[in-house]
PDB file of C-alpha atoms and ligand atoms in Angstrom:
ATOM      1  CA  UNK A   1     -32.276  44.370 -51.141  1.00 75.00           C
ATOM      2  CA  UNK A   2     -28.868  46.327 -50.271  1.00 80.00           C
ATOM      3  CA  UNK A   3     -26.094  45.652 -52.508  1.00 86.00           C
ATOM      4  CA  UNK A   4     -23.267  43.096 -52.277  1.00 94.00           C
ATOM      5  CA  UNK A   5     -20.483  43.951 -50.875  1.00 98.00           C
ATOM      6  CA  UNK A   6     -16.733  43.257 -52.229  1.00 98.00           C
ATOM      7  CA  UNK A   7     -13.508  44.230 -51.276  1.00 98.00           C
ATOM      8  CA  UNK A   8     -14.010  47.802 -52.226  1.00 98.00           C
ATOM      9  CA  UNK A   9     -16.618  48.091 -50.004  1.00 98.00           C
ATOM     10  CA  UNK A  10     -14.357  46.890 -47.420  1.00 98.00           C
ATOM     11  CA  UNK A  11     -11.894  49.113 -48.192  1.00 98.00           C
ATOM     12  CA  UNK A  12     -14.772  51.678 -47.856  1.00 98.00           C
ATOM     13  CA  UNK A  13     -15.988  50.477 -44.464  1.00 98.00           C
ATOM     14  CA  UNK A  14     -12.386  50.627 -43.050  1.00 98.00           C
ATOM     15  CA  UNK A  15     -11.614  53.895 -44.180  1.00 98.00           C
ATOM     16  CA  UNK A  16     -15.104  55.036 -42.232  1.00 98.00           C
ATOM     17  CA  UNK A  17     -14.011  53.116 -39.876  1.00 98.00           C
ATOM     18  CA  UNK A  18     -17.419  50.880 -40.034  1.00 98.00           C
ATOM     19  CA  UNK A  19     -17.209  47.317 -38.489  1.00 98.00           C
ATOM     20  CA  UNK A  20     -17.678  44.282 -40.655  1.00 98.00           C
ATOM     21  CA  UNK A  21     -19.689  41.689 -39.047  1.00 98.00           C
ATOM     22  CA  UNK A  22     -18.478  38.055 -40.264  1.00 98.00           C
ATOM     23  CA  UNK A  23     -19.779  34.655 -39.178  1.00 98.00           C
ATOM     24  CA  UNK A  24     -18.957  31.075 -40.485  1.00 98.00           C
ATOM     25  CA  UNK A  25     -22.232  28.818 -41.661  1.00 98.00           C
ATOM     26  CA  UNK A  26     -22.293  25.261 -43.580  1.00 98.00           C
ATOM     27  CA  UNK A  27     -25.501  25.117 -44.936  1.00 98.00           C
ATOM     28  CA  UNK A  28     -28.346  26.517 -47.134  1.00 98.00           C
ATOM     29  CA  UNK A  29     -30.647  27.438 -44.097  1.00 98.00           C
ATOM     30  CA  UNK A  30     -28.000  29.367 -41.945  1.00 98.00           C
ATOM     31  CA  UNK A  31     -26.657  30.843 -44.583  1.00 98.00           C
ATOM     32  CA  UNK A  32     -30.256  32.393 -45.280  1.00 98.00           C
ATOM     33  CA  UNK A  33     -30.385  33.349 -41.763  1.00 98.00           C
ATOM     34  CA  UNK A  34     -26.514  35.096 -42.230  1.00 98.00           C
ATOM     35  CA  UNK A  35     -28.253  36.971 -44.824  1.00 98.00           C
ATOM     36  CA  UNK A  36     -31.454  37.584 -43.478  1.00 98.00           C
ATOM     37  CA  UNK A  37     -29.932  39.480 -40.898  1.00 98.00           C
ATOM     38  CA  UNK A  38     -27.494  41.276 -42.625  1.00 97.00           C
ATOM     39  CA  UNK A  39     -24.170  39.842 -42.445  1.00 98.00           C
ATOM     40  CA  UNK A  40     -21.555  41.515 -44.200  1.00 98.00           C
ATOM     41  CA  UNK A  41     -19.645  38.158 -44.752  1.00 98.00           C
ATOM     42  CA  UNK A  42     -19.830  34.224 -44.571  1.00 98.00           C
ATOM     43  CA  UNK A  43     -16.729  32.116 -43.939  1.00 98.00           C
ATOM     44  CA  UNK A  44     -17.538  28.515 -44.972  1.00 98.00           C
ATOM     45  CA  UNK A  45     -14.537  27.845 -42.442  1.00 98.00           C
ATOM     46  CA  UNK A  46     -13.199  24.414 -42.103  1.00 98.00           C
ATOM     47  CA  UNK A  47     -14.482  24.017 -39.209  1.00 97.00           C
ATOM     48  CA  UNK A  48     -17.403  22.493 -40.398  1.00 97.00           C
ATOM     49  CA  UNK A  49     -15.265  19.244 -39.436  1.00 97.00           C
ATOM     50  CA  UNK A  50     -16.091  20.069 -35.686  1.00 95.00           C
ATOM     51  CA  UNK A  51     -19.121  21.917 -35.699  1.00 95.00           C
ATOM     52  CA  UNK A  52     -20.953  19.677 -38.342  1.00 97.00           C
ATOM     53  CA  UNK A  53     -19.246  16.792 -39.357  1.00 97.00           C
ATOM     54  CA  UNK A  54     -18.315  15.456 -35.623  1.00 95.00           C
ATOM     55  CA  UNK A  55     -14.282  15.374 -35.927  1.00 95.00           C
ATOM     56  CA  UNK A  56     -12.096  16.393 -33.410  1.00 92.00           C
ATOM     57  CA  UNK A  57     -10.205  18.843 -35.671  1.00 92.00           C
ATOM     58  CA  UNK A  58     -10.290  19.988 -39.027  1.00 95.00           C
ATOM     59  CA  UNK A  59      -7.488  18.066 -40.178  1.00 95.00           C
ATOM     60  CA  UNK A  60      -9.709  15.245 -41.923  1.00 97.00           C
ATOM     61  CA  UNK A  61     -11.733  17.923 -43.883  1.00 98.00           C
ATOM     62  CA  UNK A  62     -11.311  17.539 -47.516  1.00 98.00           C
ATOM     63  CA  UNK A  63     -11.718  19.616 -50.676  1.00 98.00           C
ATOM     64  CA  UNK A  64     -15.034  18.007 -51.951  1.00 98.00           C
ATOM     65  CA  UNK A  65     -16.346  18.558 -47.935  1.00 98.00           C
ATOM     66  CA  UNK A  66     -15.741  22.358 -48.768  1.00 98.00           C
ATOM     67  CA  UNK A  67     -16.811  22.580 -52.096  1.00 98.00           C
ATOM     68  CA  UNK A  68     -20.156  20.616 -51.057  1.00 98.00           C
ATOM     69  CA  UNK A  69     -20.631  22.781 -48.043  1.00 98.00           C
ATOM     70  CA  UNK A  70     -19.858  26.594 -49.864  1.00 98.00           C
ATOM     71  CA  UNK A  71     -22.162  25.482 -52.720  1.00 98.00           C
ATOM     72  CA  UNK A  72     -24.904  25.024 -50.167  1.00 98.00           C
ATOM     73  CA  UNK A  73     -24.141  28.474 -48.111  1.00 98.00           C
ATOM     74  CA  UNK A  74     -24.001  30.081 -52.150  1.00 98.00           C
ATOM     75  CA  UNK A  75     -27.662  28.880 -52.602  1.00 98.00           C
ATOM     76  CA  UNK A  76     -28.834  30.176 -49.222  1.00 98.00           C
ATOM     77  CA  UNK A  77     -27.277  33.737 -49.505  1.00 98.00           C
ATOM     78  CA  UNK A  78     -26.593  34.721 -53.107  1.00 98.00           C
ATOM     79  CA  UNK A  79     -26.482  38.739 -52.364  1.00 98.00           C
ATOM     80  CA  UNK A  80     -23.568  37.834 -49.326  1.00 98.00           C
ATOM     81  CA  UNK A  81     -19.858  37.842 -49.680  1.00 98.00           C
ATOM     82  CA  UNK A  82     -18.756  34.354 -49.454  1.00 98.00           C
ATOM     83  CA  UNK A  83     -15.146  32.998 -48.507  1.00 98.00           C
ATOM     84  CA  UNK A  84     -14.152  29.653 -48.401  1.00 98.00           C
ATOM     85  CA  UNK A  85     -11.499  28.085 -46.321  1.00 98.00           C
ATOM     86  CA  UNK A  86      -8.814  25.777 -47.596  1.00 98.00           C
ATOM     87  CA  UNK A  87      -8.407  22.858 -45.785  1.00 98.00           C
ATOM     88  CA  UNK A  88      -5.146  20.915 -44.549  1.00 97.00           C
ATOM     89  CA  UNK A  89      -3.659  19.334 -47.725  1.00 98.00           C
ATOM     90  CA  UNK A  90      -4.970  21.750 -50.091  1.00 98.00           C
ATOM     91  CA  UNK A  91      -2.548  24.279 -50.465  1.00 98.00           C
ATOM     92  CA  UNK A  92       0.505  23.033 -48.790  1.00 96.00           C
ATOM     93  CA  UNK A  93       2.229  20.813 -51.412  1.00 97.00           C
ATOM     94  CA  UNK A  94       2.475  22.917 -54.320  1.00 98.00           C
ATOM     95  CA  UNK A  95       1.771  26.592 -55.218  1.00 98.00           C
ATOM     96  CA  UNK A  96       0.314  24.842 -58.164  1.00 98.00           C
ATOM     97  CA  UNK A  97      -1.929  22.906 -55.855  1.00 98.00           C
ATOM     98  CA  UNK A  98      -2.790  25.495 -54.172  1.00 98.00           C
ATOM     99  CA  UNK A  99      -3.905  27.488 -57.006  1.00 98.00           C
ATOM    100  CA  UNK A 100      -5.865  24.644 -58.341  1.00 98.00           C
ATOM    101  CA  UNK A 101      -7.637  24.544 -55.329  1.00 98.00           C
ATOM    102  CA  UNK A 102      -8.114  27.930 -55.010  1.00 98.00           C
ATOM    103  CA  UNK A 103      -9.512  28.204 -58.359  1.00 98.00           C
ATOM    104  CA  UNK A 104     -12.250  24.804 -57.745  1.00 98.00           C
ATOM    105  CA  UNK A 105     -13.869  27.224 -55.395  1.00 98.00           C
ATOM    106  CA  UNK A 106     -14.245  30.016 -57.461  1.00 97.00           C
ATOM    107  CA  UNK A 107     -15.637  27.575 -60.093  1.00 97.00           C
ATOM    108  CA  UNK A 108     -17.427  24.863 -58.676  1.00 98.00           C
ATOM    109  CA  UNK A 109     -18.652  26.885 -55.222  1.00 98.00           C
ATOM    110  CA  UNK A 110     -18.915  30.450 -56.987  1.00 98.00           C
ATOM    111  CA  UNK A 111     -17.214  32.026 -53.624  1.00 98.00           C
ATOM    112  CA  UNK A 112     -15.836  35.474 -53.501  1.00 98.00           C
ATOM    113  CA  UNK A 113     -12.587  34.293 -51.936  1.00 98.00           C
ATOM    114  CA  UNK A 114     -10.661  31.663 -49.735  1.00 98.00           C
ATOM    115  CA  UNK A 115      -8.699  31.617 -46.773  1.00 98.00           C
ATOM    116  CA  UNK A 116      -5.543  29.783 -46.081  1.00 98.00           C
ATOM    117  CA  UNK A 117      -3.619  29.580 -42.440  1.00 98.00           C
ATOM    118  CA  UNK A 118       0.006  30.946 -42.136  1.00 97.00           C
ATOM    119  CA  UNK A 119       2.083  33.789 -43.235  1.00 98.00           C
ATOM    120  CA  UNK A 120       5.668  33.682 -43.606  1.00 98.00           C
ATOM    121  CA  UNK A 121       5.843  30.120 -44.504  1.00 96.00           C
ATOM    122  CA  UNK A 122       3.114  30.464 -47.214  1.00 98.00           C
ATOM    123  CA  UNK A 123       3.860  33.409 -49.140  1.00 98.00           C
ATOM    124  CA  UNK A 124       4.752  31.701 -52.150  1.00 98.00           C
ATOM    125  CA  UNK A 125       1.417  30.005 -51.830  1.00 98.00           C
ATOM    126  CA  UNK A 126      -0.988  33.708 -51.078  1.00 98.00           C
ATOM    127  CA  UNK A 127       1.283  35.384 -54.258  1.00 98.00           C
ATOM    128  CA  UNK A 128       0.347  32.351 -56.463  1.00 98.00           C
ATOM    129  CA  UNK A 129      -2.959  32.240 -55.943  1.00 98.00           C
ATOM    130  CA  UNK A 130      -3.328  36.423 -55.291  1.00 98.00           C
ATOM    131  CA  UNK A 131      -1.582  36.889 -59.104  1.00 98.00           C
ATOM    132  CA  UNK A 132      -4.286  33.452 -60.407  1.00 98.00           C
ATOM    133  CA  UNK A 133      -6.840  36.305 -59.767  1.00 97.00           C
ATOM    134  CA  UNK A 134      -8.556  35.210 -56.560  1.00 98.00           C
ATOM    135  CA  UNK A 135      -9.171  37.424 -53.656  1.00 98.00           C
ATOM    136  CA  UNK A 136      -7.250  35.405 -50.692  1.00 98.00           C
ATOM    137  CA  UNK A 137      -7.414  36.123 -47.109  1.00 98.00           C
ATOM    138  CA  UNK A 138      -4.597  35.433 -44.321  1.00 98.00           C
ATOM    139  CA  UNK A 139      -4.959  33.966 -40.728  1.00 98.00           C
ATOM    140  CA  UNK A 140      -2.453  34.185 -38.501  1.00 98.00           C
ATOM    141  CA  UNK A 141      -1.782  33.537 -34.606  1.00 97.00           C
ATOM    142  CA  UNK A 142      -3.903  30.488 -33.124  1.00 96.00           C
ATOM    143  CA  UNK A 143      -4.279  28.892 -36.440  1.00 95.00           C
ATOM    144  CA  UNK A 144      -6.557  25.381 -35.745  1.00 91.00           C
ATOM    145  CA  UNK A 145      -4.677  23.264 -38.283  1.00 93.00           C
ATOM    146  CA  UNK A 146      -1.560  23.930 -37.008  1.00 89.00           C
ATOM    147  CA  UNK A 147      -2.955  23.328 -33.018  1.00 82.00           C
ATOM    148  CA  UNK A 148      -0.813  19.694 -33.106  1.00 81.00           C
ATOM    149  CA  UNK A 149       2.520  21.293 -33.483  1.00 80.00           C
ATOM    150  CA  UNK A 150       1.415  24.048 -31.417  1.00 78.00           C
ATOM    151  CA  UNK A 151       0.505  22.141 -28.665  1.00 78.00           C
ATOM    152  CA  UNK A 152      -3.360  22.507 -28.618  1.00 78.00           C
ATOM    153  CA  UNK A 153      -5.958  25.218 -29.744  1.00 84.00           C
ATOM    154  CA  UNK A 154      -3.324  27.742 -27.531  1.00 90.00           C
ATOM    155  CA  UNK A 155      -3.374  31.897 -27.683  1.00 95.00           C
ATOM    156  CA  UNK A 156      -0.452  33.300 -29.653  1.00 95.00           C
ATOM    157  CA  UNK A 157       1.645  36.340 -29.230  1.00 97.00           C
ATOM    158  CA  UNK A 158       1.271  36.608 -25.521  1.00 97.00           C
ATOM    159  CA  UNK A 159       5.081  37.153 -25.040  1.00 97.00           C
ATOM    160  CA  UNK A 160       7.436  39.677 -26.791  1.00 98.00           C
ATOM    161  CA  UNK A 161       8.839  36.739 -28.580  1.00 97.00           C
ATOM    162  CA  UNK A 162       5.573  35.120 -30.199  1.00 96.00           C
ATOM    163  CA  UNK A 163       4.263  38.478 -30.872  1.00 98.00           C
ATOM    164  CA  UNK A 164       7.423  38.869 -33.092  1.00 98.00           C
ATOM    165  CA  UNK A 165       6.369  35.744 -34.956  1.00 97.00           C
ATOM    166  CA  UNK A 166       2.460  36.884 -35.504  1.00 98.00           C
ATOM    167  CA  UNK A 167       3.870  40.633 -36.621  1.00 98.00           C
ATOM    168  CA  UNK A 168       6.392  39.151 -39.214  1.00 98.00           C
ATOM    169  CA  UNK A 169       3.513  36.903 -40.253  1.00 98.00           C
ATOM    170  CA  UNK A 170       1.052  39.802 -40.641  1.00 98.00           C
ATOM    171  CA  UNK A 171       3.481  41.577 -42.853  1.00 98.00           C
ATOM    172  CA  UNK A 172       4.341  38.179 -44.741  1.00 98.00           C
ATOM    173  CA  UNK A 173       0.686  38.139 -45.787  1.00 98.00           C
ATOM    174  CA  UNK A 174       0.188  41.885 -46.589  1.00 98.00           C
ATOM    175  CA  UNK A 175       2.901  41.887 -49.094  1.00 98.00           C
ATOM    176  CA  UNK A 176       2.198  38.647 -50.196  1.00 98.00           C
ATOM    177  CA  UNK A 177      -1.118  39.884 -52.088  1.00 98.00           C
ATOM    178  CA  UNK A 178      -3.516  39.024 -49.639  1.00 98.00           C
ATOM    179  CA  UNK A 179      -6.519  41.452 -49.565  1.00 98.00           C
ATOM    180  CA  UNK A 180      -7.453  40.779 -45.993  1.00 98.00           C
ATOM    181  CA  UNK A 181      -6.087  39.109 -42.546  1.00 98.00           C
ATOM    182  CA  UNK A 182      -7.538  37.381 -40.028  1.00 98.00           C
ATOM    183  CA  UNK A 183      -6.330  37.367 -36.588  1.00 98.00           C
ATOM    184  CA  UNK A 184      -7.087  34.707 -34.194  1.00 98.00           C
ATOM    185  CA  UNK A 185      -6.416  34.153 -30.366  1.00 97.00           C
ATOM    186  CA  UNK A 186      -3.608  37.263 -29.756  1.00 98.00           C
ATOM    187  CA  UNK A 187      -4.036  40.069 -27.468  1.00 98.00           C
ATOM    188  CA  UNK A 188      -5.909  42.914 -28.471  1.00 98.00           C
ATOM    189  CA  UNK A 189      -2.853  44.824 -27.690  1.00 98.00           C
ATOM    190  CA  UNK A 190      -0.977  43.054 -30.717  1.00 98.00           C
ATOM    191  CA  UNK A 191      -4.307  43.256 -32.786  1.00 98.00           C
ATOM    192  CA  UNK A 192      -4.194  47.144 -32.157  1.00 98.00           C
ATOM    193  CA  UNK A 193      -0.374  47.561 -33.662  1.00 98.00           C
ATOM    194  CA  UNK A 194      -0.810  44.855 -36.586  1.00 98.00           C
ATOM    195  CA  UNK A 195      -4.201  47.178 -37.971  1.00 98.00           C
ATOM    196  CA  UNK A 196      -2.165  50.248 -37.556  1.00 98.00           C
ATOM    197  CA  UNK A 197       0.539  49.161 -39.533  1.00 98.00           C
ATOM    198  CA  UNK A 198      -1.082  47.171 -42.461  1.00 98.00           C
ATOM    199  CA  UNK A 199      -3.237  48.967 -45.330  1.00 98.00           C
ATOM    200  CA  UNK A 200      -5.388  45.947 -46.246  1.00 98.00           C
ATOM    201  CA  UNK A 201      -8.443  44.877 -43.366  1.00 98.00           C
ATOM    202  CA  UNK A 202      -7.818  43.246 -40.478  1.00 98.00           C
ATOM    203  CA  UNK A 203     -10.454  41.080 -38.558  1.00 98.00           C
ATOM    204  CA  UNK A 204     -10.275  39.131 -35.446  1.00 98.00           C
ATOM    205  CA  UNK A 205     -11.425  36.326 -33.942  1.00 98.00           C
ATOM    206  CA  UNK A 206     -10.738  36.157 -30.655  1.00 98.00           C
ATOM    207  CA  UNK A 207      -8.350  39.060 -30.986  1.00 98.00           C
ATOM    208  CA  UNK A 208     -10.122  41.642 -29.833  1.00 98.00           C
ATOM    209  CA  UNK A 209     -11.859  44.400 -30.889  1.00 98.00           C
ATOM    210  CA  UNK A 210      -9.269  47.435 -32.335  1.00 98.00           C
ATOM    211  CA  UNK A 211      -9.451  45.995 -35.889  1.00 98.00           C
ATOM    212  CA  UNK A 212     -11.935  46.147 -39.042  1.00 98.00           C
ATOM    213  CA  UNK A 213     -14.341  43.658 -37.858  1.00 98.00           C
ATOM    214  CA  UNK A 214     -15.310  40.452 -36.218  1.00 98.00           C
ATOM    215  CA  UNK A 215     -15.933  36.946 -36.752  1.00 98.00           C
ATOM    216  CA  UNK A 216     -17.268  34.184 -34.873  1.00 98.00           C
ATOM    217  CA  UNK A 217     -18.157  30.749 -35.613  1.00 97.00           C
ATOM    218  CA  UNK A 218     -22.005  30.131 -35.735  1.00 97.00           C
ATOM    219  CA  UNK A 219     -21.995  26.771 -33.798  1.00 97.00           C
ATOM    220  CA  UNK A 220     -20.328  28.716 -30.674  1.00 96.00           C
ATOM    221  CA  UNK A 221     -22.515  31.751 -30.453  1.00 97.00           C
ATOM    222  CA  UNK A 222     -25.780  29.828 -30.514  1.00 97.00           C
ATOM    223  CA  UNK A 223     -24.750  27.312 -28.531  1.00 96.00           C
ATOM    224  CA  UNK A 224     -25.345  24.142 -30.626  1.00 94.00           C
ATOM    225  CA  UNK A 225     -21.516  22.764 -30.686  1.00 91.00           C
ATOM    226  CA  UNK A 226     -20.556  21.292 -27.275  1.00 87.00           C
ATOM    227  CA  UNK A 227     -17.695  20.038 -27.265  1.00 86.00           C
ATOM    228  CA  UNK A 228     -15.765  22.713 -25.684  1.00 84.00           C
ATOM    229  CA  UNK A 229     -16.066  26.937 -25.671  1.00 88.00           C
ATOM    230  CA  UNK A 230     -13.217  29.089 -26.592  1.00 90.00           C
ATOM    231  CA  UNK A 231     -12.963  31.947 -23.901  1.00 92.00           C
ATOM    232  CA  UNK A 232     -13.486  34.290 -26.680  1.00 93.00           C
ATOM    233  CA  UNK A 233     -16.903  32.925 -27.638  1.00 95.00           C
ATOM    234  CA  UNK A 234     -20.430  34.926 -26.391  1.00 96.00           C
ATOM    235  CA  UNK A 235     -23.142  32.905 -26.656  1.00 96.00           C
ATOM    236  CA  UNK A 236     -26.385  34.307 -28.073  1.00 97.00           C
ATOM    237  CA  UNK A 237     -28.374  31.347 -27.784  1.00 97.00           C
ATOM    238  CA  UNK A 238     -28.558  27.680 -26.907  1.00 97.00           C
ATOM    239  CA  UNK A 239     -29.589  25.907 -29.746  1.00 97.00           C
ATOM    240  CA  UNK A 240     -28.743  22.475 -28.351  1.00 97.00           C
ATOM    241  CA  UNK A 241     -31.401  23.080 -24.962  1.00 97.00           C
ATOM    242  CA  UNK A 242     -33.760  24.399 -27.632  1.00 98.00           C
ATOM    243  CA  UNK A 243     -33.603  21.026 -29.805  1.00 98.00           C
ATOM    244  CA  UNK A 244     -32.984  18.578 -27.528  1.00 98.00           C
ATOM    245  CA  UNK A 245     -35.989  20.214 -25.393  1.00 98.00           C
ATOM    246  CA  UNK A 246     -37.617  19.875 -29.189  1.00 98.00           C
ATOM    247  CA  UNK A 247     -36.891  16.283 -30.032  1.00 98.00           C
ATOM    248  CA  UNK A 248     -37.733  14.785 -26.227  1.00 98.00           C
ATOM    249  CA  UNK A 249     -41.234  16.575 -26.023  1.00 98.00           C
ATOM    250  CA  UNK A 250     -42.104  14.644 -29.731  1.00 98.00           C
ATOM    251  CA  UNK A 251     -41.106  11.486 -28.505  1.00 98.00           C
ATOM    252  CA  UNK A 252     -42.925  11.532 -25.666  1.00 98.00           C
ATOM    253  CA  UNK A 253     -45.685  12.884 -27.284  1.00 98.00           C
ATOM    254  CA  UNK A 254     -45.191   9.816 -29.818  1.00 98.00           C
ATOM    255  CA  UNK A 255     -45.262   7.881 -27.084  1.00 98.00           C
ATOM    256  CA  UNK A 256     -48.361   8.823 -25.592  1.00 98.00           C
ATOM    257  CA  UNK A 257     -50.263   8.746 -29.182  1.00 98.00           C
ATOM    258  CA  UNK A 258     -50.529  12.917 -28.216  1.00 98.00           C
ATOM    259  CA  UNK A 259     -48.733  13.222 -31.577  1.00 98.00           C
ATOM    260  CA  UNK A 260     -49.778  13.881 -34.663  1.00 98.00           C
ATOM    261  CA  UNK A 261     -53.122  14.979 -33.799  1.00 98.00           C
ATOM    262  CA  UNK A 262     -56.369  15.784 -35.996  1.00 97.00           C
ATOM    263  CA  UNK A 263     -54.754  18.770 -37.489  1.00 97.00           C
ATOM    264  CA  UNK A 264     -51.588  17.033 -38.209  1.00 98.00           C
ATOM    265  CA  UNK A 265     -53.992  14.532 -40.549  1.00 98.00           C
ATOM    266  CA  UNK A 266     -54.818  14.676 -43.972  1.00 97.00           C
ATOM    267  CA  UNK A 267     -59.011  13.644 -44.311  1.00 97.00           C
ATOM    268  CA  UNK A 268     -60.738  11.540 -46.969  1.00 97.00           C
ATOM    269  CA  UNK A 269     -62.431  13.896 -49.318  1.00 97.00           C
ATOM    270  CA  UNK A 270     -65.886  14.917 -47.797  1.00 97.00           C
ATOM    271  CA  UNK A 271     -68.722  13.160 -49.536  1.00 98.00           C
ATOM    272  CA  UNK A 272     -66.965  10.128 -50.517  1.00 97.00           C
ATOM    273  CA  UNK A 273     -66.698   8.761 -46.924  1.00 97.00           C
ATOM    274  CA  UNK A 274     -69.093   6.018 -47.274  1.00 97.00           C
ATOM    275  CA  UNK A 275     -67.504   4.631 -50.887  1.00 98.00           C
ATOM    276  CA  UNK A 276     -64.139   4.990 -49.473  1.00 98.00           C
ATOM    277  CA  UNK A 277     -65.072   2.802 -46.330  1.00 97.00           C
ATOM    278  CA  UNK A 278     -66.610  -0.094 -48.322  1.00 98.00           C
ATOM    279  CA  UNK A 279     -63.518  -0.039 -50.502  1.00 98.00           C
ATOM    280  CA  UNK A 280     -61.530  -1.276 -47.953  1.00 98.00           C
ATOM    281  CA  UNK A 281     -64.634  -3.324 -46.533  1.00 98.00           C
ATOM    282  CA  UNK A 282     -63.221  -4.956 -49.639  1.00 98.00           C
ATOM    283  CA  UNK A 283     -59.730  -5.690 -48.544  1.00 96.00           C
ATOM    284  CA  UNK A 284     -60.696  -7.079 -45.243  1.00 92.00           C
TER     285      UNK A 284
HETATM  286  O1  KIV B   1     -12.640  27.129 -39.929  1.00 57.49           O
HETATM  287  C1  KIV B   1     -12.948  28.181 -39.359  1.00 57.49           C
HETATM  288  O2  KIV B   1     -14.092  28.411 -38.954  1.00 57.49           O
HETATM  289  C2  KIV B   1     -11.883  29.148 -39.156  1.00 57.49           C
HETATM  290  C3  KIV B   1     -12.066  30.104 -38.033  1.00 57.49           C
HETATM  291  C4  KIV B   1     -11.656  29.467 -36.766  1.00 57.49           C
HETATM  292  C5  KIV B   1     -11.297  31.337 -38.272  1.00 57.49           C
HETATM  293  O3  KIV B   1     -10.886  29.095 -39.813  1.00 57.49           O
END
């Protein structure tokens, strides 16, 4: 089994300039399959809300949601790097909050670090719970819990002026004590200048590629989450033709007594046929 990786073998990847593939899961068996087939990291993103629990944002995601969910994605991939993502309400009240938080999934989920959204306006909040002694990652530009104020799930940084924002953001969060960023929904363009300029790794998602890796949410890429596609989603699969093709061929089957079939049986034990029918002979 190859080794686990941490941040230093981040570090090591970007200075090698070797992409870190990252993808978000919310349960033991994807997890298994994250780690099957090699994934560098899991995010156990809050967007579990959508993608599993049938929201229409993450907003309604609570702590105990998270912790339940990371403990399960722990069990299913043990050897991966596992981050978990602070929902709305978790880390904005308080620094002390926050770091209480923060600190419930280290202990309780056994991640290897946690994500908040924001940069300028939560410094205080990435320094508290950096200096607490958990690894925290930013995320910056289309953040989802902020997509009310912003007006929908909307791509940031597309004019001089936002792209000021998302740059003093980025900063924000490097000197803050963050040991990674994420950068969602901005031009590659932006991505390209922010990874230049900061020493800790960048990702994207849906910020192109010129970074130190990607992520993408699991439910997207193999097509099991319908409610709508980002642009910046490939699909790999589609899951939900796969299953529903699944579930309608059982029920007819079901239907036409096709299903379960001698092999699907379990038999009387051979030899004590004849005892066995006269015992229920005796029922009758
Ligand atoms: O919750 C999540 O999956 C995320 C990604 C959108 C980055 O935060």
């Amino acid at each position: 089994m190859a080794k686990k990786k941490g941040r230093l073998e981040f570090l090591e990847m970007k200075k090698k300039g070797e992409k870190v593939t990252w993808i978000t899961a919310y349960d033991y068996p994807t997890a298994l399959f994250a780690e099957t087939a090699g994934m560098d990291m899991i995010l156990v993103g809050d967007s579990l809300g959508m993608v599993v629990l049938g929201y229409s944002g993450t907003i309604p995601v609570t702590m105990d949601d998270c912790i339940r969910h990371c403990q399960a994605v722990r069990k299913g991939a043990s050897n991966t790097f596992v981050m978990g993502d602070m929902p709305f309400g978790s880390y904005q009240i308080s620094d002390e909050l926050a770091v209480e938080n923060a600190v419930r999934f280290f202990k309780e989920a056994e991640v290897d670090a946690v994500k908040l959204e924001g940069g300028v306006r939560v410094k205080r909040r990435i320094r508290a719970i950096a200096d607490s002694g958990v690894l925290v990652c930013g995320h910056i530009g289309l953040t989802p819990q902020s997509s009310g104020p912003m007006g929908g799930f909307k791509a940031q940084g597309v004019t001089p002026d936002s792209a000021r924002y998302v740059i003093e953001d980025a900063l924000a969060v490097e000197e803050s004590g963050a040991y990674a960023l994420l950068l969602e929904g901005i031009p590659p363009e932006l991505t390209a200048f922010i990874h230049k300029r900061l020493s800790i790794p960048v990702y994207s998602i849906g910020a192109g590629a010129p970074c130190d890796g990607q992520l993408i949410i699991c439910g997207d890429m193999l097509g099991q989450f319908q409610a709508f596609t980002p642009k910046f989603v490939k699909k790999y699969a589609n899951v939900a033709e796969v299953v529903t093709n699944a579930f309608k061929q059982y029920a007819e089957e079901v239907r036409a007594g096709v299903f379960p079939a001698d092999e699907h049986v379990y038999h009387i034990r051979k030899g004590c046929e004849d005892e066995y029918a006269k015992m229920l002979e005796e029922y009758e």
